[in-house]
Amino acid sequence: MSQVKIKSALISVFYKDHLEPIVELLKSQGVTIYSTGGTQKFIEEQGAEVVAVEDLTSYPSIFGGRVKTLHPKVFGGILHRRDNDSDQAQASEFDIPAIDLVIVDLYPFEQTVASGASEQDIIEKIDIGGISLIRAAAKNFKDVLVVSSREQYEALEGLLRENGGVTTVEDRKKFAAESFDISSHYDTAIFSYMAEGQSIDRFKVSERQSRKLRYGENPHQEGYFYGPLDDLFDQLHGKEMSYNNLVDIDAAVSLIEEFSEAENAFAILKHTNACGVAIGETVKDAYLRAFAADTVSAFGGVLVCNQTITAEASEELNKLFFEVLIAPGFEEEALEILKVKKNRILLVKKQNLTTKKQFKSLLNGVIEQDRDLVSDASADFSLATRKATSAEQDKALVFASKVAKHTKSNTIVLARDGQLLASGVGQTSRVDALRQAIEKAKNFGFDLNGAVMASDAFFPFPDCVEIAKGEGIEAVIQPGGSIKDQLSIDFCDENDMAMVFTGTRHFKH
């Protein structure tokens, strides 16, 4: 039965908005409508006749509404195969009418959990009848059309209006696939709630929102983003975000959230690594200090600030070619200045990241871990050397550690007075990372005398502190934990350097 004319429909929905035109079309096409409870009342108010499910089954709604549609006359009407003589004979024997269209949505389980409701209220929002009806109708897509969300009302209305209520098997299979998407997402949400605090190690993630990207990491790779991206950002201007843009935006947002809203913090990133980070008296000052760290790599970068972008700052920003600028707001005059470049992506960051887990495909599976949400603070410092750090050095060390945490390993970060001077990133040895940072700092005119050094992991040998001393670096922050820590400590003590341990490693691969 490739084509089916809808003659009967079962409608039972939680959300009734935008249902009116569908009811009107079903009524005009002479479709028999079965319904119950609040949905029945709503349909009758639209002037359509309704056969109550209770009249069909000869059973009332029982157990406080927990059991309404769970009956052979309902499920038999959906599941019996129209091209199967035995099924047809049984349907006739037991007076089971065919149901050609099922419009059912699900109780708002996720919204109820998000509201902070009590466990009892949450449990009552675990849909039983609805999910069963959806699965039954989707399974029997050869005969039945299933609509499982108000998101599909527009498509259903089009089918009813354009085809006079006639559906093809292709139509029905597409709706069925979408229904299993909705039901599997719903079950994943329930599992996540029920498994919280339990020792059930399973990987289940469901994201129903998606956007196709221009391409993946390279033009020959297809790419998608899954998730409610619009909850995080409003895009005010520019081209469509690419895969690489999104990877850099994630890194930029993660870094900028290390800084207090009381600070004017600005960062410039390329390929997820910061090439400039600074705190300034104003947004303009913070940007110029960040830009000074690497005026070459900043070209084509992703920029992020934790303050509203001012017109004054935008005059300077507009001199640079960059891909993306992220901020919590933009002054009107700033927008006018920045919008002169049509492809420049301007994003308003609406909220902080709330995700607590990270995962990615690996080999023939997936690896998952907690996000690194530990930020080093001076209160966490354990002084390793005889010489103590000054209050000014403590601030610089905390700043440097924040940057190192968000830089590819192996990394060394050199900083002073709320400004990244240079970093060595993604090197196969920590010594190479330090040498890269020193060379870069000198290339951009920085004097390293009095600077501080941060490392994402411990020093297995004293070579890094030896090199740092030769460049005038006076204070060091590192996790500690090497069996040869004492070698680095001894060198610092012998050369009037201060070093603190944090006890927390910040590898980033």
Coordinates of C-alpha atoms in Angstrom, one line a residue:
M1 CA 0.0 0.0 0.0
S2 CA 2.2 2.8 -1.3
Q3 CA -0.5 5.4 -1.0
V4 CA -2.9 5.6 1.9
K5 CA -5.8 8.0 2.2
I6 CA -6.2 9.1 5.8
K7 CA -9.6 8.2 7.0
S8 CA -9.1 8.1 10.7
A9 CA -6.7 9.8 13.2
L10 CA -5.8 9.5 16.8
I11 CA -4.8 12.8 18.4
S12 CA -3.4 13.1 21.9
V13 CA -1.0 15.9 22.5
F14 CA 0.5 17.9 25.4
Y15 CA 1.2 21.0 23.3
K16 CA -1.8 22.1 21.4
D17 CA -0.5 25.3 19.8
H18 CA -0.6 25.4 16.0
L19 CA -2.9 22.3 16.0
E20 CA -6.0 24.3 14.8
P21 CA -5.3 24.2 11.0
I22 CA -4.7 20.5 11.1
V23 CA -7.9 19.9 12.9
E24 CA -9.7 22.1 10.4
L25 CA -8.2 20.1 7.4
L26 CA -9.1 16.7 9.0
K27 CA -12.6 17.9 9.6
S28 CA -13.0 19.2 6.1
Q29 CA -11.7 15.9 4.7
G30 CA -14.2 13.8 6.7
V31 CA -11.5 12.1 8.9
T32 CA -12.8 10.3 12.0
I33 CA -10.9 11.7 15.0
Y34 CA -10.2 9.7 18.1
S35 CA -9.0 11.6 21.2
T36 CA -9.1 11.9 24.9
G37 CA -8.9 14.3 27.8
G38 CA -7.7 17.9 27.2
T39 CA -7.0 17.2 23.5
Q40 CA -10.5 16.0 23.0
K41 CA -11.9 19.1 24.5
F42 CA -9.6 21.3 22.4
I43 CA -10.6 19.6 19.2
E44 CA -14.3 19.8 20.0
E45 CA -13.9 23.5 20.6
Q46 CA -12.7 23.8 17.0
G47 CA -16.1 22.5 15.9
A48 CA -14.9 18.9 15.0
E49 CA -16.6 15.8 16.1
V50 CA -14.5 13.4 18.3
V51 CA -14.9 9.8 19.2
A52 CA -13.6 9.5 22.8
V53 CA -11.0 6.8 23.3
E54 CA -12.9 5.7 26.3
D55 CA -15.9 5.0 24.1
L56 CA -13.7 3.0 21.7
T57 CA -12.1 0.9 24.4
S58 CA -15.0 0.8 26.8
Y59 CA -12.5 1.7 29.6
P60 CA -12.1 5.0 31.3
S61 CA -8.9 6.8 31.9
I62 CA -7.6 5.2 35.1
F63 CA -4.8 5.6 37.7
G64 CA -4.8 9.4 37.5
G65 CA -4.4 9.4 33.7
R66 CA -1.5 7.0 33.7
V67 CA -3.5 4.5 31.6
K68 CA -5.7 6.0 28.8
T69 CA -4.7 4.6 25.4
L70 CA -3.0 1.3 26.4
H71 CA -5.6 -1.0 24.9
P72 CA -5.8 -3.5 22.1
K73 CA -8.4 -1.5 20.2
V74 CA -6.1 1.4 20.0
F75 CA -2.8 -0.4 19.4
G76 CA -4.5 -3.0 17.2
G77 CA -6.0 -0.2 15.1
I78 CA -2.4 1.1 14.6
L79 CA -0.4 -2.1 14.3
H80 CA -2.6 -4.4 12.2
R81 CA -1.2 -4.9 8.7
R82 CA -3.7 -3.9 6.1
D83 CA -2.2 -6.2 3.5
N84 CA -2.3 -9.2 5.8
D85 CA -5.5 -11.3 5.6
S86 CA -5.1 -12.8 9.1
D87 CA -4.6 -9.3 10.7
Q88 CA -7.6 -8.0 8.8
A89 CA -9.8 -10.9 9.9
Q90 CA -8.8 -10.4 13.5
A91 CA -9.4 -6.7 13.3
S92 CA -12.9 -7.4 12.0
E93 CA -13.5 -10.1 14.6
F94 CA -12.7 -7.9 17.5
D95 CA -14.2 -4.8 16.0
I96 CA -10.9 -2.9 15.8
P97 CA -11.0 0.2 13.5
A98 CA -8.0 1.1 11.4
I99 CA -6.1 4.2 12.6
D100 CA -4.3 5.8 9.7
L101 CA -2.8 8.9 11.4
V102 CA -1.3 9.2 14.9
I103 CA -0.6 12.7 16.2
V104 CA 1.0 12.3 19.6
D105 CA 3.7 14.3 21.4
L106 CA 5.5 13.5 24.7
Y107 CA 5.3 15.0 28.2
P108 CA 8.0 17.7 28.7
F109 CA 10.4 15.5 30.7
E110 CA 13.6 17.5 30.0
Q111 CA 11.9 20.8 30.7
T112 CA 10.6 19.5 34.0
V113 CA 14.0 18.3 35.1
A114 CA 15.5 21.7 34.1
S115 CA 12.9 23.5 36.2
G116 CA 14.2 21.9 39.4
A117 CA 10.9 20.1 40.0
S118 CA 10.6 17.4 42.6
E119 CA 11.5 13.8 41.8
Q120 CA 7.8 12.8 41.9
D121 CA 6.8 15.5 39.4
I122 CA 9.7 14.4 37.1
I123 CA 8.7 10.8 37.3
E124 CA 5.1 11.7 36.3
K125 CA 6.5 13.3 33.1
I126 CA 7.9 10.0 31.9
D127 CA 5.5 9.3 29.1
I128 CA 4.2 5.8 28.7
G129 CA 1.2 5.9 26.4
G130 CA 2.6 8.5 24.1
I131 CA 5.9 6.8 23.5
S132 CA 4.2 3.5 23.0
L133 CA 1.8 5.0 20.4
I134 CA 4.7 6.7 18.6
R135 CA 6.7 3.5 18.4
A136 CA 3.7 1.4 17.3
A137 CA 2.8 3.9 14.5
A138 CA 6.4 4.3 13.4
K139 CA 6.8 0.5 13.2
N140 CA 3.8 0.2 11.0
F141 CA 4.8 3.1 8.7
K142 CA 3.7 1.0 5.7
D143 CA 0.1 1.7 6.7
V144 CA 0.2 4.6 9.3
L145 CA 1.5 8.1 9.3
V146 CA 2.9 9.2 12.7
V147 CA 3.5 12.8 13.8
S148 CA 5.4 12.9 17.0
S149 CA 6.2 16.6 17.6
R150 CA 4.7 20.0 16.9
E151 CA 7.8 20.6 14.9
Q152 CA 6.2 18.4 12.2
Y153 CA 2.8 20.1 12.1
E154 CA 3.8 22.3 9.2
A155 CA 4.9 19.4 7.1
L156 CA 1.7 17.5 8.0
E157 CA -0.4 20.5 7.1
G158 CA 1.3 20.6 3.7
L159 CA 0.6 16.9 3.1
L160 CA -3.1 17.3 4.0
R161 CA -3.6 20.4 2.0
E162 CA -1.6 19.6 -1.1
N163 CA -2.4 15.8 -1.4
G164 CA -6.0 15.8 0.0
G165 CA -4.9 13.5 2.9
V166 CA -3.1 10.9 0.7
T167 CA 0.3 9.9 1.9
T168 CA 3.0 7.9 0.2
V169 CA 5.2 5.2 1.9
E170 CA 8.1 7.6 1.4
D171 CA 6.3 10.2 3.4
R172 CA 5.4 7.8 6.1
K173 CA 8.9 6.3 6.4
K174 CA 10.4 9.8 6.8
F175 CA 8.0 10.7 9.6
A176 CA 8.7 7.3 11.2
A177 CA 12.4 7.9 11.2
E178 CA 11.9 11.3 12.8
S179 CA 9.7 9.7 15.4
F180 CA 12.3 7.2 16.4
D181 CA 14.7 10.2 16.6
I182 CA 12.4 11.9 19.1
S183 CA 11.7 8.7 21.1
S184 CA 15.4 7.8 21.3
H185 CA 16.3 11.3 22.4
Y186 CA 13.5 11.1 25.0
D187 CA 14.8 7.8 26.4
T188 CA 18.3 9.1 26.5
A189 CA 17.2 12.1 28.6
I190 CA 15.4 9.7 31.0
F191 CA 18.4 7.4 31.3
S192 CA 20.7 10.4 32.0
Y193 CA 18.4 11.5 34.8
M194 CA 17.9 8.0 36.3
A195 CA 21.5 7.0 36.0
E196 CA 22.9 10.1 37.8
G197 CA 24.8 9.0 40.8
Q198 CA 24.6 5.4 39.7
S199 CA 27.5 3.2 38.7
I200 CA 26.3 2.7 35.2
D201 CA 29.1 3.5 32.8
R202 CA 27.4 4.1 29.4
F203 CA 28.0 6.7 26.7
K204 CA 24.7 8.2 25.6
V205 CA 24.4 11.6 24.0
S206 CA 21.5 12.9 21.9
E207 CA 21.5 16.3 20.2
R208 CA 18.5 16.9 18.0
Q209 CA 19.5 20.4 16.8
S210 CA 22.0 20.4 13.9
R211 CA 23.5 22.8 11.4
K212 CA 25.4 21.8 8.3
L213 CA 28.7 23.5 8.0
R214 CA 30.3 24.7 4.8
Y215 CA 32.8 21.9 5.2
G216 CA 34.8 20.2 7.9
E217 CA 38.4 20.9 8.9
N218 CA 39.3 20.8 5.2
P219 CA 37.1 21.5 2.1
H220 CA 37.0 17.8 1.2
Q221 CA 35.5 16.9 4.6
E222 CA 31.8 17.2 5.4
G223 CA 31.0 18.9 8.7
Y224 CA 28.1 19.4 11.0
F225 CA 27.5 21.0 14.4
Y226 CA 25.0 19.3 16.8
G227 CA 23.6 21.3 19.7
P228 CA 21.7 24.5 20.6
L229 CA 24.4 26.9 19.5
D230 CA 21.9 29.8 19.5
D231 CA 21.6 29.4 23.3
L232 CA 25.2 30.6 23.6
F233 CA 25.5 33.2 20.9
D234 CA 23.7 35.8 18.8
Q235 CA 25.4 36.3 15.5
L236 CA 25.2 40.0 14.7
H237 CA 27.2 40.0 11.5
G238 CA 29.3 38.0 9.1
K239 CA 29.5 34.8 7.2
E240 CA 28.3 31.4 8.3
M241 CA 30.6 29.9 10.9
S242 CA 32.9 27.1 9.8
Y243 CA 34.1 24.0 11.5
N244 CA 37.4 25.6 12.2
N245 CA 35.8 28.8 13.4
L246 CA 33.7 26.7 15.9
V247 CA 36.8 24.8 17.2
D248 CA 38.6 28.1 17.8
I249 CA 35.5 29.8 19.3
D250 CA 35.3 26.9 21.8
A251 CA 38.9 27.5 22.8
A252 CA 38.5 31.3 23.0
V253 CA 35.4 31.1 25.2
S254 CA 37.0 28.5 27.5
L255 CA 40.0 30.8 27.9
I256 CA 38.2 34.1 28.5
E257 CA 36.0 32.5 31.1
E258 CA 39.1 32.1 33.3
F259 CA 39.0 35.9 33.9
S260 CA 36.8 37.8 36.2
E261 CA 34.2 40.2 34.9
A262 CA 35.9 42.9 37.0
E263 CA 38.9 42.6 34.7
N264 CA 39.1 43.9 31.1
A265 CA 40.5 40.7 29.5
F266 CA 41.2 40.2 25.8
A267 CA 42.6 37.2 23.9
I268 CA 43.6 36.5 20.4
L269 CA 43.7 32.8 19.3
K270 CA 45.0 30.9 16.2
H271 CA 44.3 27.2 15.8
T272 CA 43.0 27.0 19.5
N273 CA 46.2 28.5 21.0
A274 CA 46.4 32.0 22.4
C275 CA 48.9 34.2 20.5
G276 CA 47.9 37.2 22.7
V277 CA 46.2 37.6 26.0
A278 CA 46.1 40.7 28.3
I279 CA 44.3 42.6 31.0
G280 CA 44.1 46.3 30.5
E281 CA 42.7 49.5 31.9
T282 CA 40.2 49.7 29.1
V283 CA 39.0 47.3 26.4
K284 CA 41.2 49.2 23.9
D285 CA 44.2 48.9 26.2
A286 CA 43.6 45.2 26.8
Y287 CA 43.4 44.5 23.0
L288 CA 46.5 46.5 22.2
R289 CA 48.5 44.7 24.9
A290 CA 47.2 41.3 23.6
F291 CA 48.0 42.2 20.0
A292 CA 51.6 43.3 21.0
A293 CA 52.5 39.7 21.9
D294 CA 52.3 38.5 18.3
T295 CA 51.3 41.0 15.7
V296 CA 51.9 38.4 12.9
S297 CA 49.8 35.5 14.2
A298 CA 46.9 37.8 15.1
F299 CA 46.1 38.0 11.4
G300 CA 43.0 35.9 10.6
G301 CA 42.6 35.1 14.3
V302 CA 39.6 34.6 16.6
L303 CA 39.3 37.4 19.1
V304 CA 37.4 37.3 22.4
C305 CA 36.8 39.9 25.2
N306 CA 34.8 39.7 28.5
Q307 CA 33.6 43.2 28.2
T308 CA 31.4 45.2 25.8
I309 CA 33.3 46.3 22.7
T310 CA 33.6 50.1 22.7
A311 CA 33.8 52.4 19.7
E312 CA 37.3 53.4 20.9
A313 CA 38.4 49.8 20.8
S314 CA 36.7 49.0 17.5
E315 CA 38.8 51.7 15.8
E316 CA 41.9 49.7 16.6
L317 CA 40.3 46.3 16.0
N318 CA 39.1 47.4 12.5
K319 CA 42.8 47.8 11.5
L320 CA 43.2 44.0 11.8
F321 CA 41.9 41.3 9.6
F322 CA 40.3 38.7 11.9
E323 CA 37.7 36.0 11.4
V324 CA 35.6 36.2 14.6
L325 CA 35.1 38.6 17.5
I326 CA 33.2 37.4 20.6
A327 CA 32.0 39.7 23.4
P328 CA 29.1 40.1 25.8
G329 CA 28.0 43.2 23.9
F330 CA 28.9 45.8 21.3
E331 CA 28.3 49.6 21.4
E332 CA 26.2 50.7 18.4
E333 CA 29.0 52.9 17.1
A334 CA 31.4 49.9 17.5
L335 CA 29.1 47.8 15.4
E336 CA 28.9 50.3 12.6
I337 CA 32.7 50.4 12.5
L338 CA 33.2 46.7 12.6
K339 CA 30.5 45.8 10.1
V340 CA 32.4 47.4 7.2
K341 CA 34.0 44.0 6.6
K342 CA 31.1 41.9 5.3
N343 CA 32.5 38.5 6.3
R344 CA 33.7 39.4 9.8
I345 CA 31.8 37.3 12.3
L346 CA 30.5 39.2 15.3
L347 CA 29.1 37.2 18.2
V348 CA 27.4 38.2 21.3
K349 CA 28.1 35.7 24.1
K350 CA 25.0 35.2 26.1
Q351 CA 26.0 32.8 28.8
N352 CA 29.0 30.8 30.1
L353 CA 29.7 27.3 29.1
T354 CA 27.9 24.8 31.3
T355 CA 29.2 21.5 29.9
K356 CA 31.1 19.4 32.4
K357 CA 32.2 16.6 30.1
Q358 CA 34.3 16.4 27.0
F359 CA 34.3 13.5 24.5
K360 CA 35.6 12.7 21.0
S361 CA 35.7 9.7 18.7
L362 CA 38.8 7.7 19.0
L363 CA 39.9 4.5 17.3
N364 CA 36.7 2.4 17.1
G365 CA 35.0 4.1 20.0
V366 CA 34.7 7.3 22.1
I367 CA 36.7 8.7 25.0
E368 CA 35.1 10.9 27.6
Q369 CA 36.5 12.9 30.4
D370 CA 35.6 15.7 32.8
R371 CA 36.4 19.2 31.6
D372 CA 39.4 20.7 33.2
L373 CA 37.5 23.1 35.5
V374 CA 40.4 23.6 38.0
S375 CA 41.9 27.1 37.8
D376 CA 45.1 27.7 39.8
A377 CA 44.9 30.5 42.4
S378 CA 47.5 31.9 44.7
A379 CA 45.8 30.2 47.6
D380 CA 46.7 26.9 46.0
F381 CA 50.4 27.8 45.8
S382 CA 52.9 25.6 47.6
L383 CA 56.2 27.5 47.9
A384 CA 59.0 25.2 46.8
T385 CA 61.9 27.5 47.2
R386 CA 63.5 29.5 50.0
K387 CA 62.7 32.7 48.2
A388 CA 59.0 33.7 48.3
T389 CA 57.1 35.2 45.5
S390 CA 55.9 38.8 45.8
A391 CA 52.2 39.8 45.6
E392 CA 52.9 41.2 42.1
Q393 CA 54.5 37.9 41.0
D394 CA 51.6 35.9 42.4
K395 CA 49.2 37.8 40.1
A396 CA 51.5 37.3 37.1
L397 CA 51.9 33.6 37.9
V398 CA 48.1 33.1 38.2
F399 CA 47.7 34.9 34.9
A400 CA 50.4 32.8 33.2
S401 CA 48.9 29.6 34.5
K402 CA 45.5 30.4 33.1
V403 CA 47.0 30.8 29.7
A404 CA 49.1 27.7 29.9
K405 CA 46.0 25.7 30.9
H406 CA 44.4 26.5 27.6
T407 CA 47.5 26.0 25.4
K408 CA 48.5 22.8 23.6
S409 CA 51.1 20.7 25.4
N410 CA 54.0 20.8 25.8
T411 CA 53.8 24.5 26.6
I412 CA 55.7 27.2 28.4
V413 CA 54.1 30.6 29.0
L414 CA 56.1 33.8 29.7
A415 CA 54.1 36.7 31.2
R416 CA 54.3 39.9 33.2
D417 CA 51.8 42.3 34.7
G418 CA 48.7 40.8 33.1
Q419 CA 50.2 40.3 29.7
L420 CA 51.3 37.3 27.7
L421 CA 54.8 38.0 26.4
A422 CA 55.1 34.7 24.5
S423 CA 54.4 31.0 24.6
G424 CA 55.9 27.9 23.2
V425 CA 53.1 25.6 22.1
G426 CA 52.6 22.0 21.1
Q427 CA 56.3 21.1 21.3
T428 CA 57.6 17.6 21.8
S429 CA 59.9 18.7 24.6
R430 CA 59.4 21.4 27.3
V431 CA 62.9 22.8 26.6
D432 CA 61.9 23.3 22.9
A433 CA 58.7 25.1 24.1
L434 CA 60.7 27.4 26.3
R435 CA 63.2 28.2 23.6
Q436 CA 60.4 28.9 21.2
A437 CA 58.7 31.3 23.7
I438 CA 62.0 33.1 24.4
E439 CA 62.8 33.6 20.7
K440 CA 59.2 34.8 20.0
A441 CA 59.3 37.3 22.9
K442 CA 62.5 38.8 21.7
N443 CA 61.2 39.0 18.1
F444 CA 58.4 41.1 19.3
G445 CA 60.6 43.4 21.4
F446 CA 60.0 42.1 24.9
D447 CA 62.6 42.2 27.7
L448 CA 62.2 39.1 29.8
N449 CA 63.9 40.5 32.9
G450 CA 61.5 40.2 35.8
A451 CA 59.1 38.0 33.8
V452 CA 57.4 34.8 35.2
M453 CA 57.2 31.4 33.6
A454 CA 54.4 28.9 33.7
S455 CA 54.5 25.2 32.6
D456 CA 51.5 23.0 32.0
A457 CA 53.4 20.0 33.6
F458 CA 56.4 19.3 35.8
F459 CA 60.0 19.8 34.9
P460 CA 61.8 16.4 34.8
F461 CA 65.2 18.1 34.8
P462 CA 66.5 21.5 35.9
D463 CA 67.2 22.6 32.3
C464 CA 64.1 24.8 31.9
V465 CA 64.8 26.9 35.1
E466 CA 68.5 27.1 34.1
I467 CA 67.5 28.6 30.7
A468 CA 64.9 30.8 32.3
K469 CA 67.4 32.2 34.7
G470 CA 69.7 33.2 31.8
E471 CA 66.9 35.3 30.4
G472 CA 66.2 37.2 33.6
I473 CA 63.0 35.3 34.5
E474 CA 62.5 35.5 38.3
A475 CA 59.5 33.3 39.3
V476 CA 58.1 30.0 38.1
I477 CA 54.8 28.2 38.5
Q478 CA 54.5 24.5 37.7
P479 CA 52.5 21.5 39.1
G480 CA 55.5 19.7 40.6
G481 CA 55.5 15.9 41.1
S482 CA 58.6 14.9 39.3
I483 CA 60.9 12.5 41.1
K484 CA 63.6 15.0 40.3
D485 CA 61.8 18.1 41.5
Q486 CA 64.6 18.8 43.9
L487 CA 67.1 19.4 41.1
S488 CA 65.0 22.4 39.9
I489 CA 64.4 23.6 43.4
D490 CA 68.1 23.5 44.2
F491 CA 68.9 25.5 41.1
C492 CA 66.3 28.1 42.0
D493 CA 67.6 28.4 45.6
E494 CA 71.2 28.8 44.4
N495 CA 70.2 31.5 41.9
D496 CA 67.7 33.6 43.8
M497 CA 64.6 32.4 41.9
A498 CA 61.2 31.8 43.4
M499 CA 59.1 28.7 42.4
V500 CA 55.7 27.6 43.4
F501 CA 53.9 24.2 42.9
T502 CA 50.2 23.9 42.3
G503 CA 49.7 20.2 42.4
T504 CA 47.5 20.3 39.3
R505 CA 48.7 19.3 35.8
H506 CA 47.1 21.0 32.8
F507 CA 47.9 18.8 29.8
K508 CA 46.0 19.7 26.7
H509 CA 46.2 17.5 23.6

